Short mmCIF file of C-alpha atoms in Angstrom, two decimals:
data_model
loop_
_atom_site.label_atom_id
_atom_site.label_comp_id
_atom_site.label_asym_id
_atom_site.label_seq_id
_atom_site.Cartn_x
_atom_site.Cartn_y
_atom_site.Cartn_z
CA MET A 1416 19.84 23.55 -20.40
CA ASN A 1417 18.70 20.63 -18.25
CA ASP A 1418 16.09 18.33 -19.77
CA GLY A 1419 14.83 15.26 -17.99
CA LEU A 1420 13.24 13.96 -14.81
CA ILE A 1421 14.02 14.57 -11.17
CA ILE A 1422 12.51 12.19 -8.62
CA ILE A 1423 11.67 14.18 -5.50
CA ASN A 1424 11.05 12.62 -2.10
CA LYS A 1425 8.21 14.97 -1.25
CA PRO A 1426 8.00 15.91 2.43
CA ALA A 1427 4.72 16.25 4.28
CA GLY A 1428 3.14 19.69 4.30
CA TYR A 1429 3.83 20.50 0.65
CA THR A 1430 1.43 20.22 -2.27
CA SER A 1431 2.71 18.72 -5.50
CA HIS A 1432 2.42 22.19 -7.05
CA ASP A 1433 4.59 23.60 -4.25
CA ILE A 1434 7.32 21.18 -5.31
CA VAL A 1435 6.99 22.24 -8.95
CA ASN A 1436 7.45 25.87 -7.93
CA ILE A 1437 10.54 25.04 -5.86
CA VAL A 1438 12.08 23.20 -8.83
CA ARG A 1439 11.27 26.15 -11.10
CA LYS A 1440 13.04 28.59 -8.78
CA THR A 1441 15.98 26.28 -8.15
CA LEU A 1442 16.64 25.48 -11.81
CA HIS A 1443 15.57 28.91 -13.12
CA THR A 1444 13.08 27.57 -15.64
CA LYS A 1445 9.32 27.84 -16.03
CA LYS A 1446 8.95 24.53 -17.86
CA VAL A 1447 8.37 22.16 -14.95
CA GLY A 1448 5.51 19.73 -14.29
CA HIS A 1449 4.76 16.57 -12.31
CA ALA A 1450 3.32 13.16 -13.11
CA GLY A 1451 0.76 12.12 -10.52
CA THR A 1452 -0.37 14.27 -7.59
CA LEU A 1453 0.52 13.44 -3.99
CA ASP A 1454 -1.70 14.75 -1.18
CA PRO A 1455 -0.05 17.41 1.03
CA ASP A 1456 0.14 15.06 4.04
CA ALA A 1457 1.69 12.25 1.98
CA THR A 1458 5.41 11.81 1.38
CA GLY A 1459 7.52 9.97 -1.17
CA VAL A 1460 8.00 9.67 -4.91
CA LEU A 1461 6.98 12.66 -7.01
CA VAL A 1462 8.13 12.46 -10.64
CA VAL A 1463 9.04 15.96 -11.81
CA ALA A 1464 9.71 16.76 -15.49
CA VAL A 1465 11.96 19.64 -16.53
CA ASN A 1466 12.02 21.56 -19.82
CA LYS A 1467 11.58 19.25 -22.87
CA ALA A 1468 10.62 16.36 -20.61
CA THR A 1469 7.35 18.14 -19.77
CA LYS A 1470 6.16 17.10 -23.27
CA ALA A 1471 6.20 13.49 -22.07
CA LEU A 1472 4.23 13.93 -18.84
CA GLN A 1473 1.07 12.29 -20.19
CA PHE A 1474 3.07 9.09 -20.82
CA LEU A 1475 4.88 9.18 -17.48
CA THR A 1476 1.79 9.08 -15.29
CA ALA A 1477 2.25 5.54 -14.05
CA GLU A 1478 -0.45 2.91 -14.39
CA ASN A 1479 0.81 1.18 -11.23
CA LYS A 1480 2.02 2.68 -7.99
CA GLU A 1481 3.27 1.38 -4.66
CA TYR A 1482 2.51 2.85 -1.26
CA ILE A 1483 3.33 2.18 2.37
CA ALA A 1484 0.37 3.19 4.52
CA THR A 1485 -0.38 3.17 8.23
CA LEU A 1486 -4.02 2.64 9.18
CA LYS A 1487 -5.24 3.89 12.55
CA LEU A 1488 -8.17 1.91 13.90
CA GLY A 1489 -10.83 3.31 16.22
CA THR A 1490 -11.28 6.80 14.75
CA SER A 1491 -12.71 7.93 11.42
CA THR A 1492 -12.38 11.45 10.00
CA ASP A 1493 -14.19 13.44 7.33
CA THR A 1494 -11.06 13.51 5.13
CA MET A 1495 -10.19 9.85 5.83
CA ASP A 1496 -6.71 10.94 6.98
CA ALA A 1497 -5.14 12.41 10.11
CA SER A 1498 -5.85 16.02 9.11
CA GLY A 1499 -9.64 15.71 9.23
CA ALA A 1500 -12.32 16.27 11.85
CA VAL A 1501 -13.29 13.21 13.88
CA LEU A 1502 -16.57 11.60 12.81
CA GLU A 1503 -16.73 8.42 14.87
CA THR A 1504 -14.75 6.63 17.57
CA LYS A 1505 -14.77 3.10 18.95
CA PRO A 1506 -12.51 1.60 21.62
CA PHE A 1507 -9.90 -0.77 20.21
CA THR A 1508 -10.23 -4.32 21.51
CA GLY A 1509 -8.23 -6.23 18.88
CA TYR A 1510 -9.00 -8.24 15.76
CA THR A 1511 -8.54 -11.81 14.58
CA ASN A 1512 -8.81 -11.84 10.79
CA LEU A 1513 -6.38 -9.21 9.52
CA ARG A 1514 -4.60 -11.23 6.85
CA GLU A 1515 -7.86 -12.52 5.41
CA VAL A 1516 -9.25 -8.98 5.29
CA LEU A 1517 -6.15 -7.63 3.52
CA ASP A 1518 -6.21 -10.46 0.99
CA SER A 1519 -9.88 -9.74 0.23
CA PHE A 1520 -8.82 -6.51 -1.48
CA LEU A 1521 -6.57 -8.26 -4.02
CA GLY A 1522 -7.59 -8.11 -7.67
CA ASP A 1523 -10.37 -6.06 -9.24
CA SER A 1524 -12.91 -4.21 -7.13
CA MET A 1525 -15.02 -1.05 -7.04
CA GLN A 1526 -13.96 1.81 -4.77
CA VAL A 1527 -15.80 4.98 -3.71
CA PRO A 1528 -13.34 7.93 -3.81
CA PRO A 1529 -13.09 10.23 -0.77
CA MET A 1530 -15.25 13.35 -0.68
CA TYR A 1531 -12.08 15.31 0.01
CA SER A 1532 -10.53 14.66 -3.41
CA ALA A 1533 -10.04 16.61 -6.64
CA ILE A 1534 -12.39 14.45 -8.72
CA LYS A 1535 -14.84 16.66 -10.61
CA ILE A 1536 -18.59 16.15 -10.71
CA ASN A 1537 -20.62 18.62 -12.77
CA GLY A 1538 -17.50 20.75 -13.24
CA LYS A 1539 -16.82 21.11 -9.52
CA LYS A 1540 -14.25 19.32 -7.36
CA LEU A 1541 -15.53 16.97 -4.67
CA TYR A 1542 -13.63 18.72 -1.90
CA GLU A 1543 -15.40 21.96 -2.82
CA TYR A 1544 -18.76 20.27 -2.26
CA ALA A 1545 -17.44 18.79 0.99
CA ARG A 1546 -16.30 22.18 2.31
CA GLU A 1547 -19.77 23.57 1.55
CA GLY A 1548 -21.33 20.71 3.51
CA LYS A 1549 -23.16 19.38 0.45
CA ASP A 1550 -23.91 15.68 0.18
CA ILE A 1551 -23.01 14.50 -3.34
CA LYS A 1552 -23.49 10.98 -4.64
CA VAL A 1553 -20.12 9.59 -5.71
CA ASP A 1554 -20.17 6.51 -7.89
CA PRO A 1555 -17.64 3.75 -7.20
CA ARG A 1556 -14.76 3.37 -9.65
CA PRO A 1557 -12.86 0.26 -10.75
CA ILE A 1558 -9.46 -0.31 -9.15
CA HIS A 1559 -6.97 -3.17 -9.16
CA VAL A 1560 -4.71 -4.24 -6.29
CA ASN A 1561 -1.73 -6.32 -7.45
CA GLU A 1562 -0.25 -6.89 -4.00
CA ILE A 1563 -1.05 -6.01 -0.41
CA ARG A 1564 1.40 -7.09 2.27
CA LEU A 1565 1.33 -6.62 6.02
CA LEU A 1566 4.50 -4.93 7.30
CA LYS A 1567 3.76 -4.17 10.94
CA GLU A 1568 1.08 -4.52 13.63
CA ASP A 1569 1.20 -2.17 16.62
CA ASN A 1570 -2.01 -2.39 18.66
CA ASP A 1571 -4.51 -0.14 16.84
CA GLU A 1572 -2.09 0.73 14.00
CA ILE A 1573 -1.51 -1.45 10.94
CA THR A 1574 1.22 -0.71 8.38
CA PHE A 1575 1.00 -2.34 4.97
CA ARG A 1576 2.48 -2.07 1.49
CA VAL A 1577 0.14 -1.99 -1.50
CA ASN A 1578 0.85 -2.12 -5.22
CA CYS A 1579 -2.19 -0.82 -7.07
CA SER A 1580 -3.59 0.75 -10.20
CA LYS A 1581 -3.65 4.44 -10.99
CA GLY A 1582 -6.72 6.09 -9.45
CA THR A 1583 -6.72 3.98 -6.28
CA TYR A 1584 -7.29 6.09 -3.17
CA ILE A 1585 -5.34 4.68 -0.23
CA ARG A 1586 -7.46 6.74 2.17
CA SER A 1587 -10.55 4.91 0.94
CA LEU A 1588 -8.70 1.59 1.09
CA CYS A 1589 -7.75 2.23 4.72
CA SER A 1590 -11.33 3.12 5.60
CA ASP A 1591 -12.65 -0.01 3.87
CA ILE A 1592 -10.09 -2.26 5.62
CA ALA A 1593 -11.07 -0.75 8.98
CA LYS A 1594 -14.77 -1.40 8.30
CA LYS A 1595 -14.09 -5.06 7.53
CA LEU A 1596 -12.19 -5.31 10.80
CA GLY A 1597 -15.18 -3.82 12.63
CA TYR A 1598 -13.84 -0.34 13.34
CA PRO A 1599 -13.95 3.21 12.13
CA GLY A 1600 -10.50 4.11 10.87
CA HIS A 1601 -8.36 6.56 8.95
CA MET A 1602 -5.05 6.72 7.13
CA LYS A 1603 -2.46 7.99 9.60
CA THR A 1604 0.52 8.23 7.22
CA LEU A 1605 1.24 7.54 3.55
CA ILE A 1606 4.49 7.08 1.66
CA ARG A 1607 4.53 6.61 -2.11
CA SER A 1608 7.47 4.25 -2.48
CA ARG A 1609 7.18 3.75 -6.25
CA SER A 1610 5.52 5.36 -9.24
CA GLY A 1611 5.87 3.23 -12.36
CA ASP A 1612 9.59 2.67 -12.98
CA PHE A 1613 10.73 5.21 -10.39
CA ASP A 1614 11.26 4.54 -6.69
CA LEU A 1615 12.61 6.19 -3.56
CA SER A 1616 16.17 4.96 -4.20
CA GLN A 1617 16.35 7.39 -7.15
CA SER A 1618 14.92 10.34 -5.25
CA CYS A 1619 16.42 13.42 -3.67
CA THR A 1620 15.19 15.61 -0.83
CA LEU A 1621 14.36 19.29 -1.26
CA GLU A 1622 17.58 20.12 0.58
CA GLU A 1623 19.61 18.00 -1.84
CA LEU A 1624 17.81 19.63 -4.76
CA THR A 1625 18.67 23.16 -3.65
CA GLU A 1626 22.29 22.10 -3.03
CA GLY A 1627 22.55 20.63 -6.53
CA GLN A 1628 22.84 17.07 -5.20
CA TYR A 1629 20.31 15.41 -7.47
CA GLN A 1630 20.16 13.02 -10.41
CA MET A 1631 18.63 14.20 -13.70
CA ILE A 1632 17.20 11.21 -15.55
CA ALA A 1633 17.49 11.66 -19.31
CA LEU A 1634 14.21 11.42 -21.19
CA LYS A 1635 15.43 8.45 -23.26
CA ASP A 1636 16.14 6.56 -20.02
CA ALA A 1637 12.72 7.45 -18.62
CA PHE A 1638 11.17 5.20 -21.27
CA ALA A 1639 13.47 2.23 -20.69
CA SER A 1640 10.52 -0.08 -19.99
CA MET A 1641 8.51 0.99 -23.04
CA GLU A 1642 9.12 -0.96 -26.24
CA HIS A 1643 11.70 0.81 -28.42
CA TYR A 1644 11.52 1.28 -32.18
CA VAL A 1645 14.52 2.61 -34.11
CA LEU A 1646 13.92 4.64 -37.26
CA GLN A 1647 16.53 4.53 -39.97
CA ASP A 1648 15.10 7.79 -41.32
CA GLU A 1649 14.42 10.09 -38.38
CA SER A 1650 12.63 12.62 -40.62
CA ILE A 1651 9.57 10.35 -40.45
CA ALA A 1652 9.12 11.17 -36.76
CA LEU A 1653 10.35 14.75 -37.08
CA ASN A 1654 7.61 15.39 -39.62
CA GLY A 1655 4.98 13.45 -37.68
CA LYS A 1656 4.46 10.87 -40.41
CA ARG A 1657 2.93 7.46 -39.76
CA ILE A 1658 5.06 4.33 -39.33
CA HIS A 1659 4.05 1.21 -41.25
CA GLU A 1660 4.07 -1.12 -38.22
CA ASN A 1661 1.15 -2.69 -36.39
CA TYR A 1662 1.63 -2.67 -32.60
CA ASP A 1663 -1.32 -2.80 -30.22
CA HIS A 1664 0.44 -0.56 -27.69
CA ASN A 1665 2.47 2.64 -27.50
CA ILE A 1666 6.14 2.58 -28.52
CA ALA A 1667 9.08 4.91 -27.91
CA VAL A 1668 10.64 5.91 -31.24
CA PHE A 1669 14.39 6.59 -31.43
CA ASN A 1670 16.89 7.56 -34.11
CA LYS A 1671 20.03 5.56 -34.87
CA LYS A 1672 22.08 7.68 -32.46
CA GLY A 1673 19.86 6.68 -29.53
CA ASP A 1674 17.97 9.96 -29.21
CA ILE A 1675 14.28 9.68 -28.38
CA LEU A 1676 12.11 11.34 -31.03
CA ALA A 1677 8.49 10.64 -30.19
CA ILE A 1678 5.90 8.38 -28.66
CA TYR A 1679 3.79 6.55 -31.23
CA GLY A 1680 0.55 4.63 -30.81
CA PRO A 1681 -1.79 2.51 -32.99
CA ASP A 1682 -4.00 4.52 -35.36
CA GLY A 1683 -6.65 1.82 -35.79
CA THR A 1684 -5.76 1.09 -39.41
CA GLY A 1685 -2.69 -1.09 -38.91
CA LYS A 1686 -0.20 1.77 -38.70
CA MET A 1687 1.39 3.82 -35.92
CA LYS A 1688 0.76 7.53 -35.51
CA SER A 1689 2.75 10.13 -33.62
CA LEU A 1690 1.16 10.87 -30.25
CA ARG A 1691 3.78 13.37 -29.09
CA GLY A 1692 7.04 14.61 -30.50
CA LEU A 1693 9.81 14.78 -27.90
CA PHE A 1694 12.61 16.41 -29.89
#
């Protein structure tokens, strides 16, 4: 039985759940999940876990992600992307301060999420309020932009790469960039080029998946960047017992043979507790 991760290059027009269902049917297993939703119109890296690897999904949702986005100036939409209804238009006459505007988004800032998003307020998703035409106050949320780099300028279209924290909405970022440039705007296209340790070079298309031309990343390799801890007595992890070590971060616990056993985290008393068994 296959256990591990498959990195899918999600095409436009599919939800992340659609991809999960396709993997289930292709690999004939119900135990499939994904780490980090991609909007239907977006393409790129979707990390899919199969069988035992689904136990690790909570630790595979990357803190940092990289996107390549194209911003269209002159037209805003209610969804902040190309699928929405037009709200405002303004003729494009150029700009002079693009690099300064992009750089102004570096570091920590507060961002208002799009109304057409799955964030819940009072138990209801924002897009449900939006579809009902209800005006809901959405509080800004902290985000962090590590890098933002201009890739291409083509009249009223700007393509840039951004490396940012989990929870950053690129649609909102595009809208905010447009406003600083003096225009309404929307996100025309979006590619997720990286999610944590996984990038497009490791991905397969849906066609390659169905033809069996894909790479299954073993669970132990999925945690290559997390600090490793080797137990001489693997029964400690198998029985969920605490480890007498004092790390201030999560660690991947292995046995002497190199098999991953569990993810451990600090328990607040100077020891490490099992957060999830992966055997």
